[in-house]
Amino acid sequence: MAEDDIPLTGAVKENLIRTKERWAEEGRLLTGTTADPARERLPPGQTLVRDWPVLDLGVQPDIAREKFRLRVEGLVENRLALDWDGFMALPQSEMVVDIHCVTQWSRYDNRFAGVKVADILALARPKPEARFVSLTCYDGYTTNLTLEDFAAPDVMFAHSWEGEPLSRQHGGPVRLVLPRLYFWKSPKWVTRVELLAADRPGFWEVRGYHNRGDPWMEERYG
Ligand SMILES: Nc1nc2c(c(=O)[nH]1)N[C@H]1C(S)=C(S)[C@@H](COP(=O)(O)O)O[C@H]1N2
Ligand SMILES: [Mo]
């Protein structure tokens, strides 16, 4: 573990965590079907919403831009510690994507702006042994991805939504947006990316949630 590991602190929603652990045990919401993302826009068992719900552990850190750091470390040739200006100086991209939360809601056509993971990895240069990624957030939340899922062309560190700075409740200043997996794989308030040779399951992955989380395969629980 890195020495600056961030503990889960404060008034985390213990009841929410217990409820979601129980859903995993019970296999709640499972329809037992899969779908082809090329043909079905809405993954199985999902319901479309218009508003954007807020879901997290209950601690929404307030990170001033001057304090913000995005570190990329572990199995990389070139460790990065980007401050706000360094992050904003990287190539900027936009994408319009659908998002799917494992608690059943999906929301279409979200316009995000930010820096593509591929552009950050081109600077950090993963070593050949790097196969997995662990992401750590300012609230202590963690999640894990394969390097392949993380590096996909539609994955972005987003700082804006619909032309406005990403709000604190939705993970500002910077969150990951990875639209092809359930949204718990899109950490808010990200501060550290660690490239690893071996997988390291994150907060929900050790509490009964699927290690990968593909919505069209209904990989809710694992
Ligand atoms: N840092 C952090 N990121 C997080 C979470 C969290 O608790 N902390 N919750 C995850 C879950 S379960 C979901 S569904 C989405 C919700 O993002 P939203 O609140 O912007 O809708 O954030 C994900 N990223
Ligand atoms: Mo979620």
Coordinates of N, CA and C and ligand atoms in Angstrom, one line a residue:
M1 N 0.8 -1.2 0.0 CA 0.0 0.0 0.0 C 0.9 1.3 0.0
A2 N 0.4 2.2 -0.7 CA 1.2 3.5 -0.7 C 1.0 4.2 0.6
E3 N 2.1 5.0 1.0 CA 2.0 5.5 2.3 C 1.0 6.6 2.5
D4 N 0.6 7.2 1.3 CA -0.4 8.3 1.4 C -1.8 7.7 1.1
D5 N -2.0 6.5 1.5 CA -3.3 5.9 1.3 C -4.4 6.6 2.1
I6 N -5.5 6.8 1.5 CA -6.6 7.6 2.1 C -7.6 6.7 2.8
P7 N -7.8 6.9 4.1 CA -8.7 6.0 4.7 C -10.1 6.5 4.5
L8 N -11.1 5.5 4.6 CA -12.5 5.9 4.6 C -12.8 6.6 5.9
T9 N -13.2 7.8 5.8 CA -13.4 8.6 7.1 C -14.8 9.2 7.1
G10 N -15.2 9.7 8.3 CA -16.4 10.5 8.4 C -17.6 9.7 8.4
A11 N -18.7 10.4 8.1 CA -20.1 9.8 8.3 C -20.4 9.0 7.0
V12 N -19.7 7.9 6.8 CA -20.1 7.0 5.7 C -21.4 6.4 6.0
K13 N -22.2 6.2 4.9 CA -23.6 5.7 5.0 C -23.5 4.2 5.3
E14 N -23.3 3.8 6.6 CA -23.2 2.4 6.9 C -24.4 1.6 6.5
N15 N -25.6 2.2 6.6 CA -26.8 1.5 6.3 C -26.9 1.2 4.8
L16 N -26.5 2.2 4.0 CA -26.5 2.0 2.5 C -25.5 0.9 2.2
I17 N -24.3 0.9 2.8 CA -23.3 -0.1 2.5 C -23.9 -1.5 2.8
R18 N -24.5 -1.6 4.0 CA -25.1 -2.9 4.4 C -26.2 -3.3 3.5
T19 N -27.1 -2.4 3.1 CA -28.2 -2.7 2.1 C -27.6 -3.2 0.8
K20 N -26.6 -2.5 0.3 CA -26.1 -2.9 -1.0 C -25.4 -4.3 -0.9
E21 N -24.7 -4.5 0.2 CA -24.1 -5.9 0.4 C -25.2 -7.0 0.4
R22 N -26.4 -6.6 1.1 CA -27.5 -7.6 1.1 C -28.0 -7.9 -0.3
W23 N -28.1 -6.8 -1.1 CA -28.6 -7.0 -2.5 C -27.7 -7.9 -3.2
A24 N -26.4 -7.8 -3.0 CA -25.5 -8.7 -3.7 C -25.7 -10.1 -3.2
E25 N -25.9 -10.3 -1.9 CA -26.1 -11.7 -1.4 C -27.4 -12.3 -2.0
E26 N -28.4 -11.4 -2.2 CA -29.7 -11.9 -2.6 C -29.8 -12.0 -4.2
G27 N -28.8 -11.4 -4.8 CA -28.9 -11.3 -6.3 C -30.1 -10.4 -6.8
R28 N -30.4 -9.3 -6.0 CA -31.5 -8.5 -6.3 C -31.4 -7.9 -7.8
L29 N -32.5 -7.7 -8.4 CA -32.7 -7.1 -9.7 C -32.2 -8.0 -10.9
L30 N -31.7 -9.2 -10.6 CA -31.2 -10.0 -11.7 C -32.3 -10.5 -12.6
T31 N -32.2 -10.2 -13.9 CA -33.3 -10.7 -14.8 C -32.9 -12.0 -15.4
G32 N -31.6 -12.4 -15.3 CA -31.1 -13.6 -15.9 C -31.0 -13.5 -17.4
T33 N -31.0 -12.3 -18.0 CA -30.9 -12.2 -19.4 C -29.6 -11.3 -19.7
T34 N -29.2 -11.5 -21.0 CA -28.1 -10.6 -21.4 C -28.6 -9.9 -22.7
A35 N -27.8 -8.9 -23.1 CA -28.2 -8.2 -24.3 C -27.0 -7.8 -25.1
D36 N -27.2 -7.5 -26.4 CA -26.1 -7.1 -27.2 C -26.1 -5.6 -27.3
P37 N -25.0 -5.0 -26.8 CA -25.0 -3.5 -26.8 C -25.2 -2.9 -28.1
A38 N -24.8 -3.6 -29.2 CA -25.0 -3.0 -30.5 C -26.5 -3.0 -30.9
R39 N -27.3 -3.7 -30.2 CA -28.8 -3.8 -30.6 C -29.7 -3.2 -29.5
E40 N -29.3 -3.3 -28.3 CA -30.1 -2.9 -27.1 C -29.4 -1.7 -26.5
R41 N -30.0 -0.5 -26.5 CA -29.3 0.6 -25.8 C -29.5 0.5 -24.3
L42 N -30.6 0.0 -23.9 CA -30.8 -0.1 -22.4 C -30.5 -1.5 -22.0
P43 N -29.5 -1.7 -21.1 CA -29.1 -3.0 -20.6 C -30.2 -3.7 -19.8
P44 N -30.2 -5.0 -19.7 CA -31.3 -5.7 -19.0 C -31.5 -5.3 -17.6
G45 N -32.8 -5.2 -17.2 CA -33.1 -4.8 -15.8 C -32.9 -3.4 -15.4
Q46 N -32.6 -2.5 -16.4 CA -32.3 -1.1 -16.1 C -33.6 -0.3 -16.4
T47 N -33.7 0.9 -15.7 CA -34.8 1.8 -15.9 C -34.2 3.2 -16.3
L48 N -34.8 3.8 -17.3 CA -34.3 5.1 -17.7 C -34.7 6.2 -16.8
V49 N -33.8 7.1 -16.4 CA -34.1 8.3 -15.6 C -33.8 9.5 -16.4
R50 N -34.4 10.7 -16.0 CA -34.1 11.9 -16.7 C -33.1 12.8 -15.8
D51 N -33.4 12.8 -14.5 CA -32.5 13.5 -13.6 C -31.3 12.6 -13.4
W52 N -30.2 13.2 -12.8 CA -29.0 12.5 -12.6 C -28.9 12.2 -11.1
P53 N -29.1 11.0 -10.6 CA -29.0 10.6 -9.2 C -27.6 10.8 -8.7
V54 N -27.5 11.0 -7.4 CA -26.2 11.1 -6.7 C -26.0 9.8 -5.9
L55 N -24.9 9.1 -6.1 CA -24.7 7.9 -5.3 C -23.2 7.9 -4.8
D56 N -23.0 7.8 -3.5 CA -21.7 7.6 -3.0 C -21.8 7.1 -1.6
L57 N -20.7 7.1 -0.9 CA -20.6 6.5 0.5 C -21.1 7.6 1.5
G58 N -21.4 8.8 1.1 CA -21.9 9.8 2.0 C -20.9 10.9 2.3
V59 N -19.7 10.7 1.9 CA -18.7 11.8 2.2 C -18.3 12.4 0.9
Q60 N -18.6 13.6 0.7 CA -18.3 14.3 -0.6 C -17.2 15.3 -0.4
P61 N -16.0 14.9 -0.6 CA -14.8 15.8 -0.3 C -14.9 17.0 -1.1
D62 N -14.4 18.1 -0.5 CA -14.4 19.4 -1.1 C -13.0 19.7 -1.5
I63 N -12.6 19.4 -2.8 CA -11.2 19.5 -3.2 C -11.0 20.8 -4.0
A64 N -10.3 21.8 -3.5 CA -10.0 23.0 -4.2 C -9.1 22.7 -5.4
R65 N -9.3 23.4 -6.5 CA -8.4 23.1 -7.6 C -6.9 23.3 -7.3
E66 N -6.6 24.2 -6.3 CA -5.2 24.4 -6.0 C -4.6 23.2 -5.3
K67 N -5.5 22.4 -4.6 CA -5.1 21.2 -3.8 C -5.1 20.0 -4.7
F68 N -5.8 20.0 -5.8 CA -6.0 18.8 -6.6 C -4.7 18.2 -7.1
R69 N -4.6 16.9 -7.0 CA -3.5 16.2 -7.7 C -4.1 14.9 -8.3
L70 N -3.6 14.6 -9.5 CA -3.9 13.3 -10.1 C -2.5 12.6 -10.3
R71 N -2.3 11.5 -9.5 CA -1.1 10.8 -9.5 C -1.3 9.5 -10.3
V72 N -0.3 9.2 -11.2 CA -0.3 8.0 -11.9 C 1.0 7.3 -11.6
E73 N 0.9 6.1 -10.9 CA 2.2 5.5 -10.4 C 2.1 4.0 -10.5
G74 N 3.0 3.3 -9.8 CA 3.0 1.9 -10.0 C 3.9 1.5 -11.2
L75 N 3.4 0.6 -12.0 CA 4.2 0.0 -13.1 C 4.1 0.9 -14.3
V76 N 4.7 2.1 -14.2 CA 4.8 3.0 -15.3 C 6.3 3.5 -15.5
E77 N 6.6 3.8 -16.7 CA 8.0 4.3 -16.9 C 8.1 5.7 -16.4
N78 N 7.0 6.5 -16.4 CA 7.1 7.9 -16.1 C 6.0 8.2 -15.1
R79 N 6.3 8.3 -13.8 CA 5.3 8.7 -12.8 C 4.8 10.1 -13.0
L80 N 3.5 10.3 -12.9 CA 2.9 11.6 -13.1 C 2.3 12.1 -11.7
A81 N 2.4 13.4 -11.5 CA 1.7 14.0 -10.4 C 1.1 15.3 -11.0
L82 N 0.0 15.2 -11.6 CA -0.6 16.4 -12.3 C -1.3 17.3 -11.3
D83 N -1.0 18.6 -11.4 CA -1.8 19.5 -10.7 C -2.9 20.0 -11.6
W84 N -3.7 20.9 -11.2 CA -4.9 21.3 -12.0 C -4.4 21.9 -13.3
D85 N -3.4 22.8 -13.3 CA -3.0 23.4 -14.6 C -2.3 22.4 -15.5
G86 N -1.6 21.4 -14.9 CA -1.0 20.4 -15.7 C -2.0 19.5 -16.3
F87 N -3.1 19.2 -15.6 CA -4.1 18.4 -16.1 C -4.9 19.1 -17.2
M88 N -5.2 20.4 -17.0 CA -5.9 21.1 -18.0 C -5.1 21.4 -19.3
A89 N -3.8 21.3 -19.2 CA -2.9 21.5 -20.3 C -2.8 20.3 -21.2
L90 N -3.3 19.2 -20.8 CA -3.3 18.0 -21.6 C -4.4 18.1 -22.7
P91 N -4.3 17.3 -23.8 CA -5.3 17.4 -24.8 C -6.7 17.2 -24.3
Q92 N -7.6 18.0 -24.7 CA -9.0 18.0 -24.2 C -9.9 17.3 -25.2
S93 N -10.8 16.5 -24.6 CA -11.8 15.7 -25.4 C -13.2 15.9 -24.9
E94 N -14.2 15.5 -25.7 CA -15.6 15.6 -25.3 C -16.2 14.3 -25.8
M95 N -17.2 13.8 -25.0 CA -17.9 12.6 -25.5 C -19.4 12.7 -24.9
V96 N -20.3 12.1 -25.6 CA -21.7 12.0 -25.2 C -22.0 10.5 -25.0
V97 N -22.3 10.1 -23.7 CA -22.4 8.7 -23.4 C -23.5 8.4 -22.5
D98 N -24.0 7.2 -22.5 CA -25.0 6.7 -21.6 C -24.3 6.2 -20.3
I99 N -25.0 6.3 -19.2 CA -24.4 5.8 -17.9 C -25.4 4.8 -17.3
H100 N -24.9 3.8 -16.6 CA -25.8 2.7 -16.1 C -25.3 2.4 -14.7
C101 N -26.2 2.7 -13.7 CA -25.8 2.3 -12.3 C -26.4 1.0 -11.9
V102 N -25.7 0.2 -11.1 CA -26.1 -1.1 -10.8 C -27.4 -1.1 -9.9
T103 N -27.7 0.0 -9.3 CA -29.0 0.2 -8.5 C -30.2 0.4 -9.4
Q104 N -30.0 0.2 -10.7 CA -31.0 0.1 -11.7 C -31.2 1.3 -12.7
W105 N -30.7 2.5 -12.3 CA -31.0 3.6 -13.2 C -30.0 3.7 -14.3
S106 N -30.5 4.1 -15.5 CA -29.6 4.5 -16.6 C -30.0 5.8 -17.1
R107 N -29.0 6.6 -17.6 CA -29.3 7.9 -18.1 C -28.5 8.1 -19.4
Y108 N -29.3 8.5 -20.4 CA -28.7 8.7 -21.8 C -28.1 10.0 -22.0
D109 N -27.2 10.1 -23.0 CA -26.7 11.3 -23.6 C -26.1 12.3 -22.6
N110 N -25.2 11.9 -21.8 CA -24.4 12.7 -20.9 C -23.2 13.3 -21.6
R111 N -23.1 14.6 -21.7 CA -22.0 15.2 -22.4 C -20.9 15.5 -21.4
F112 N -19.7 14.8 -21.5 CA -18.6 15.1 -20.6 C -17.5 15.7 -21.4
A113 N -16.7 16.5 -20.7 CA -15.4 17.0 -21.3 C -14.3 16.7 -20.3
G114 N -13.1 16.4 -20.8 CA -12.0 16.1 -19.9 C -10.8 15.6 -20.7
V115 N -10.0 14.7 -20.1 CA -8.8 14.2 -20.7 C -9.0 12.7 -20.8
K116 N -8.8 12.2 -22.0 CA -8.9 10.8 -22.2 C -7.8 10.0 -21.5
V117 N -8.2 8.9 -20.9 CA -7.2 8.0 -20.2 C -6.1 7.7 -21.2
A118 N -6.4 7.4 -22.4 CA -5.3 7.0 -23.4 C -4.3 8.1 -23.5
D119 N -4.7 9.4 -23.4 CA -3.7 10.5 -23.5 C -2.8 10.6 -22.3
I120 N -3.4 10.2 -21.1 CA -2.6 10.2 -19.9 C -1.6 9.0 -19.9
L121 N -2.1 7.9 -20.3 CA -1.3 6.7 -20.4 C -0.1 6.9 -21.4
A122 N -0.4 7.6 -22.4 CA 0.7 7.9 -23.4 C 1.9 8.6 -22.7
L123 N 1.5 9.4 -21.7 CA 2.6 10.2 -21.0 C 3.2 9.3 -19.9
A124 N 2.4 8.5 -19.2 CA 2.9 7.7 -18.1 C 3.7 6.4 -18.6
R125 N 3.3 5.9 -19.8 CA 3.9 4.8 -20.4 C 3.9 3.5 -19.5
P126 N 2.8 2.8 -19.5 CA 2.7 1.5 -18.7 C 3.9 0.6 -19.0
K127 N 4.4 -0.1 -18.0 CA 5.4 -1.1 -18.2 C 4.7 -2.4 -18.8
P128 N 5.5 -3.2 -19.5 CA 4.8 -4.4 -20.1 C 4.1 -5.3 -19.0
E129 N 4.6 -5.3 -17.8 CA 3.9 -6.1 -16.7 C 2.6 -5.6 -16.2
A130 N 2.3 -4.3 -16.5 CA 1.1 -3.7 -16.0 C -0.1 -4.3 -16.7
R131 N -1.0 -4.9 -15.9 CA -2.2 -5.5 -16.5 C -3.5 -5.0 -15.8
F132 N -3.4 -4.4 -14.6 CA -4.6 -4.0 -13.8 C -4.3 -2.6 -13.3
V133 N -5.5 -2.0 -12.9 CA -5.4 -0.6 -12.4 C -6.2 -0.5 -11.1
S134 N -5.7 0.2 -10.1 CA -6.5 0.5 -8.9 C -6.6 2.0 -8.8
L135 N -7.8 2.5 -8.6 CA -8.1 3.9 -8.5 C -8.5 4.3 -7.1
T136 N -7.9 5.3 -6.6 CA -8.2 5.8 -5.2 C -8.7 7.2 -5.3
C137 N -9.7 7.5 -4.4 CA -10.4 8.7 -4.4 C -10.2 9.5 -3.1
Y138 N -10.5 10.8 -3.1 CA -10.4 11.6 -2.0 C -11.3 11.2 -0.8
D139 N -12.4 10.5 -1.1 CA -13.2 10.0 0.0 C -12.8 8.6 0.5
G140 N -11.7 8.1 0.0 CA -11.2 6.8 0.4 C -11.8 5.6 -0.5
Y141 N -12.7 5.9 -1.3 CA -13.3 4.9 -2.2 C -12.2 4.4 -3.2
T142 N -12.3 3.1 -3.5 CA -11.4 2.5 -4.5 C -12.2 1.6 -5.5
T143 N -11.7 1.5 -6.7 CA -12.2 0.5 -7.6 C -11.1 0.0 -8.5
N144 N -11.3 -1.2 -9.1 CA -10.3 -1.8 -9.9 C -10.8 -2.1 -11.3
L145 N -9.9 -2.0 -12.2 CA -10.2 -2.3 -13.7 C -9.0 -3.1 -14.3
T146 N -9.3 -3.7 -15.4 CA -8.2 -4.2 -16.2 C -7.6 -3.0 -16.9
L147 N -6.3 -3.1 -17.2 CA -5.7 -2.0 -18.0 C -6.4 -1.8 -19.3
E148 N -6.9 -2.9 -19.9 CA -7.6 -2.9 -21.2 C -8.9 -2.1 -21.1
D149 N -9.7 -2.3 -20.1 CA -10.9 -1.6 -19.9 C -10.6 -0.1 -19.6
F150 N -9.6 0.1 -18.8 CA -9.2 1.5 -18.4 C -8.7 2.3 -19.6
A151 N -8.0 1.7 -20.5 CA -7.3 2.4 -21.6 C -8.2 2.5 -22.8
A152 N -9.4 2.0 -22.8 CA -10.3 2.0 -24.0 C -10.5 3.5 -24.4
P153 N -10.8 3.6 -25.7 CA -10.8 5.0 -26.3 C -12.0 5.9 -25.7
D154 N -13.0 5.3 -25.1 CA -14.1 6.1 -24.6 C -14.1 6.3 -23.1
V155 N -12.9 6.2 -22.5 CA -12.7 6.4 -21.1 C -12.0 7.7 -20.8
M156 N -12.6 8.5 -19.9 CA -12.1 9.9 -19.7 C -12.0 10.3 -18.3
F157 N -11.0 11.1 -17.9 CA -11.1 11.8 -16.7 C -11.8 13.1 -16.9
A158 N -13.1 13.2 -16.4 CA -14.0 14.3 -16.8 C -13.9 15.4 -15.8
H159 N -13.9 16.6 -16.3 CA -13.9 17.8 -15.4 C -15.2 18.6 -15.7
S160 N -15.9 18.3 -16.7 CA -17.1 19.1 -17.0 C -18.3 18.2 -17.5
W161 N -19.5 18.7 -17.3 CA -20.7 18.0 -17.7 C -21.6 19.0 -18.3
E162 N -22.1 18.8 -19.5 CA -23.0 19.7 -20.1 C -22.5 21.1 -20.1
G163 N -21.2 21.3 -20.4 CA -20.5 22.6 -20.5 C -20.2 23.3 -19.2
E164 N -20.6 22.7 -18.1 CA -20.3 23.3 -16.8 C -19.3 22.5 -16.0
P165 N -18.5 23.1 -15.1 CA -17.6 22.3 -14.3 C -18.4 21.2 -13.6
L166 N -17.8 20.0 -13.5 CA -18.5 18.9 -12.8 C -18.7 19.3 -11.4
S167 N -20.0 19.1 -10.9 CA -20.3 19.6 -9.5 C -19.6 18.6 -8.5
R168 N -19.4 19.2 -7.3 CA -18.8 18.4 -6.3 C -19.6 17.1 -6.0
Q169 N -20.9 17.1 -6.0 CA -21.6 15.9 -5.7 C -21.5 14.8 -6.8
H170 N -21.2 15.2 -8.0 CA -20.9 14.3 -9.1 C -19.4 14.0 -9.3
G171 N -18.6 14.4 -8.3 CA -17.2 14.0 -8.4 C -16.2 15.0 -8.8
G172 N -16.6 16.3 -8.9 CA -15.7 17.3 -9.2 C -14.6 17.5 -8.1
P173 N -13.4 18.0 -8.4 CA -13.0 18.5 -9.7 C -12.9 17.4 -10.9
V174 N -12.5 16.2 -10.6 CA -12.3 15.3 -11.6 C -12.7 13.9 -11.2
R175 N -13.5 13.2 -12.1 CA -13.9 11.9 -11.9 C -13.6 11.1 -13.2
L176 N -13.5 9.7 -13.0 CA -13.5 8.9 -14.2 C -14.9 8.7 -14.8
V177 N -15.0 8.6 -16.1 CA -16.2 8.2 -16.8 C -15.8 7.0 -17.7
L178 N -16.4 5.9 -17.3 CA -16.1 4.6 -18.1 C -17.5 4.1 -18.5
P179 N -18.1 4.5 -19.6 CA -19.5 4.3 -19.9 C -19.9 2.8 -20.1
R180 N -18.9 2.0 -20.5 CA -19.3 0.6 -20.9 C -19.4 -0.4 -19.7
L181 N -19.1 0.1 -18.5 CA -19.3 -0.7 -17.3 C -20.2 0.0 -16.3
Y182 N -20.8 -0.8 -15.4 CA -21.7 -0.1 -14.3 C -20.9 1.0 -13.7
F183 N -21.7 2.0 -13.2 CA -21.1 3.3 -12.9 C -20.3 3.2 -11.6
W184 N -20.4 2.1 -10.8 CA -19.5 2.1 -9.6 C -18.0 2.0 -10.1
K185 N -17.8 1.6 -11.4 CA -16.5 1.6 -11.9 C -16.0 2.9 -12.4
S186 N -16.8 4.0 -12.2 CA -16.4 5.4 -12.6 C -16.2 6.2 -11.3
P187 N -15.1 6.1 -10.7 CA -14.9 6.8 -9.4 C -14.9 8.3 -9.5
K188 N -15.5 8.9 -8.5 CA -15.6 10.4 -8.3 C -14.4 10.8 -7.5
W189 N -14.0 12.1 -7.6 CA -12.9 12.7 -6.8 C -11.6 11.9 -6.9
V190 N -11.3 11.4 -8.1 CA -10.1 10.6 -8.2 C -8.8 11.3 -7.9
T191 N -7.9 10.7 -7.2 CA -6.6 11.3 -7.0 C -5.4 10.4 -7.3
R192 N -5.6 9.1 -7.3 CA -4.5 8.2 -7.6 C -4.9 7.0 -8.5
V193 N -4.0 6.8 -9.5 CA -4.1 5.6 -10.4 C -2.9 4.8 -10.2
E194 N -3.0 3.6 -9.9 CA -1.9 2.7 -9.7 C -1.9 1.6 -10.7
L195 N -0.9 1.4 -11.4 CA -0.8 0.3 -12.4 C -0.2 -0.9 -11.7
L196 N -0.8 -2.1 -11.9 CA -0.4 -3.2 -11.1 C -0.3 -4.5 -12.0
A197 N 0.5 -5.4 -11.6 CA 0.6 -6.7 -12.3 C -0.5 -7.6 -11.9
A198 N -0.9 -7.5 -10.6 CA -2.0 -8.4 -10.1 C -3.2 -7.6 -9.7
D199 N -4.4 -8.1 -9.9 CA -5.6 -7.4 -9.7 C -5.8 -7.1 -8.2
R200 N -6.4 -6.0 -7.8 CA -6.7 -5.6 -6.4 C -8.1 -5.1 -6.3
P201 N -9.1 -6.0 -6.0 CA -10.5 -5.6 -5.9 C -10.7 -4.4 -5.0
G202 N -11.7 -3.5 -5.4 CA -11.9 -2.3 -4.7 C -13.1 -2.4 -3.7
F203 N -13.6 -1.2 -3.4 CA -14.6 -1.1 -2.3 C -15.8 -2.0 -2.5
W204 N -16.5 -1.9 -3.6 CA -17.7 -2.7 -3.9 C -17.3 -4.1 -4.3
E205 N -16.2 -4.3 -5.0 CA -15.8 -5.6 -5.5 C -15.5 -6.6 -4.3
V206 N -15.0 -6.1 -3.2 CA -14.9 -7.0 -2.0 C -16.1 -7.1 -1.2
R207 N -17.2 -6.4 -1.6 CA -18.5 -6.5 -0.9 C -19.6 -7.2 -1.8
G208 N -19.2 -8.1 -2.6 CA -20.2 -8.9 -3.3 C -20.5 -8.4 -4.7
Y209 N -19.9 -7.3 -5.2 CA -20.1 -6.8 -6.5 C -19.1 -7.4 -7.5
H210 N -19.6 -7.5 -8.8 CA -18.8 -8.2 -9.8 C -17.4 -7.6 -10.0
N211 N -16.5 -8.3 -10.4 CA -15.1 -7.7 -10.6 C -15.1 -6.9 -11.8
R212 N -15.9 -7.2 -12.9 CA -15.8 -6.4 -14.1 C -17.0 -5.5 -14.2
G213 N -18.3 -6.0 -14.1 CA -19.4 -5.2 -14.1 C -19.9 -4.7 -15.5
D214 N -20.1 -5.6 -16.5 CA -20.6 -5.3 -17.8 C -22.1 -5.3 -17.7
P215 N -22.8 -4.1 -17.9 CA -24.2 -4.0 -17.8 C -25.0 -5.0 -18.7
W216 N -24.5 -5.1 -20.0 CA -25.2 -6.0 -21.0 C -25.1 -7.4 -20.6
M217 N -24.1 -7.8 -19.9 CA -24.0 -9.2 -19.4 C -24.6 -9.4 -18.0
E218 N -25.2 -8.3 -17.5 CA -25.8 -8.2 -16.2 C -24.8 -8.7 -15.1
E219 N -23.6 -8.2 -15.2 CA -22.5 -8.6 -14.2 C -22.7 -7.7 -13.0
R220 N -23.8 -7.9 -12.3 CA -24.0 -7.0 -11.1 C -23.2 -7.5 -9.9
Y221 N -23.3 -8.8 -9.7 CA -22.7 -9.4 -8.5 C -21.7 -10.5 -8.9
G222 N -20.8 -10.7 -8.0 CA -19.7 -11.7 -8.3 C -19.4 -12.6 -7.2
Ligands
LIG1 N1 -15.2 8.4 -4.9 C1 -16.3 7.7 -5.1 N2 -16.7 7.4 -6.4 C2 -17.8 6.7 -6.6 C3 -18.7 6.3 -5.6 C4 -18.3 6.6 -4.2 O1 -19.0 6.3 -3.3 N3 -17.1 7.3 -4.1 N4 -19.8 5.6 -5.9 C5 -19.9 5.0 -7.2 C6 -21.3 4.6 -7.5 S1 -21.9 3.2 -6.7 C7 -22.0 5.2 -8.5 S2 -23.5 4.6 -9.1 C8 -21.5 6.4 -9.2 C9 -22.5 7.5 -9.0 O2 -22.1 8.7 -9.6 P1 -23.1 10.0 -9.5 O3 -23.3 10.3 -8.0 O4 -22.4 11.1 -10.2 O5 -24.3 9.6 -10.1 O6 -20.3 6.9 -8.6 C10 -19.4 5.8 -8.3 N5 -18.1 6.5 -7.9
MO2 MO -23.8 2.6 -8.0

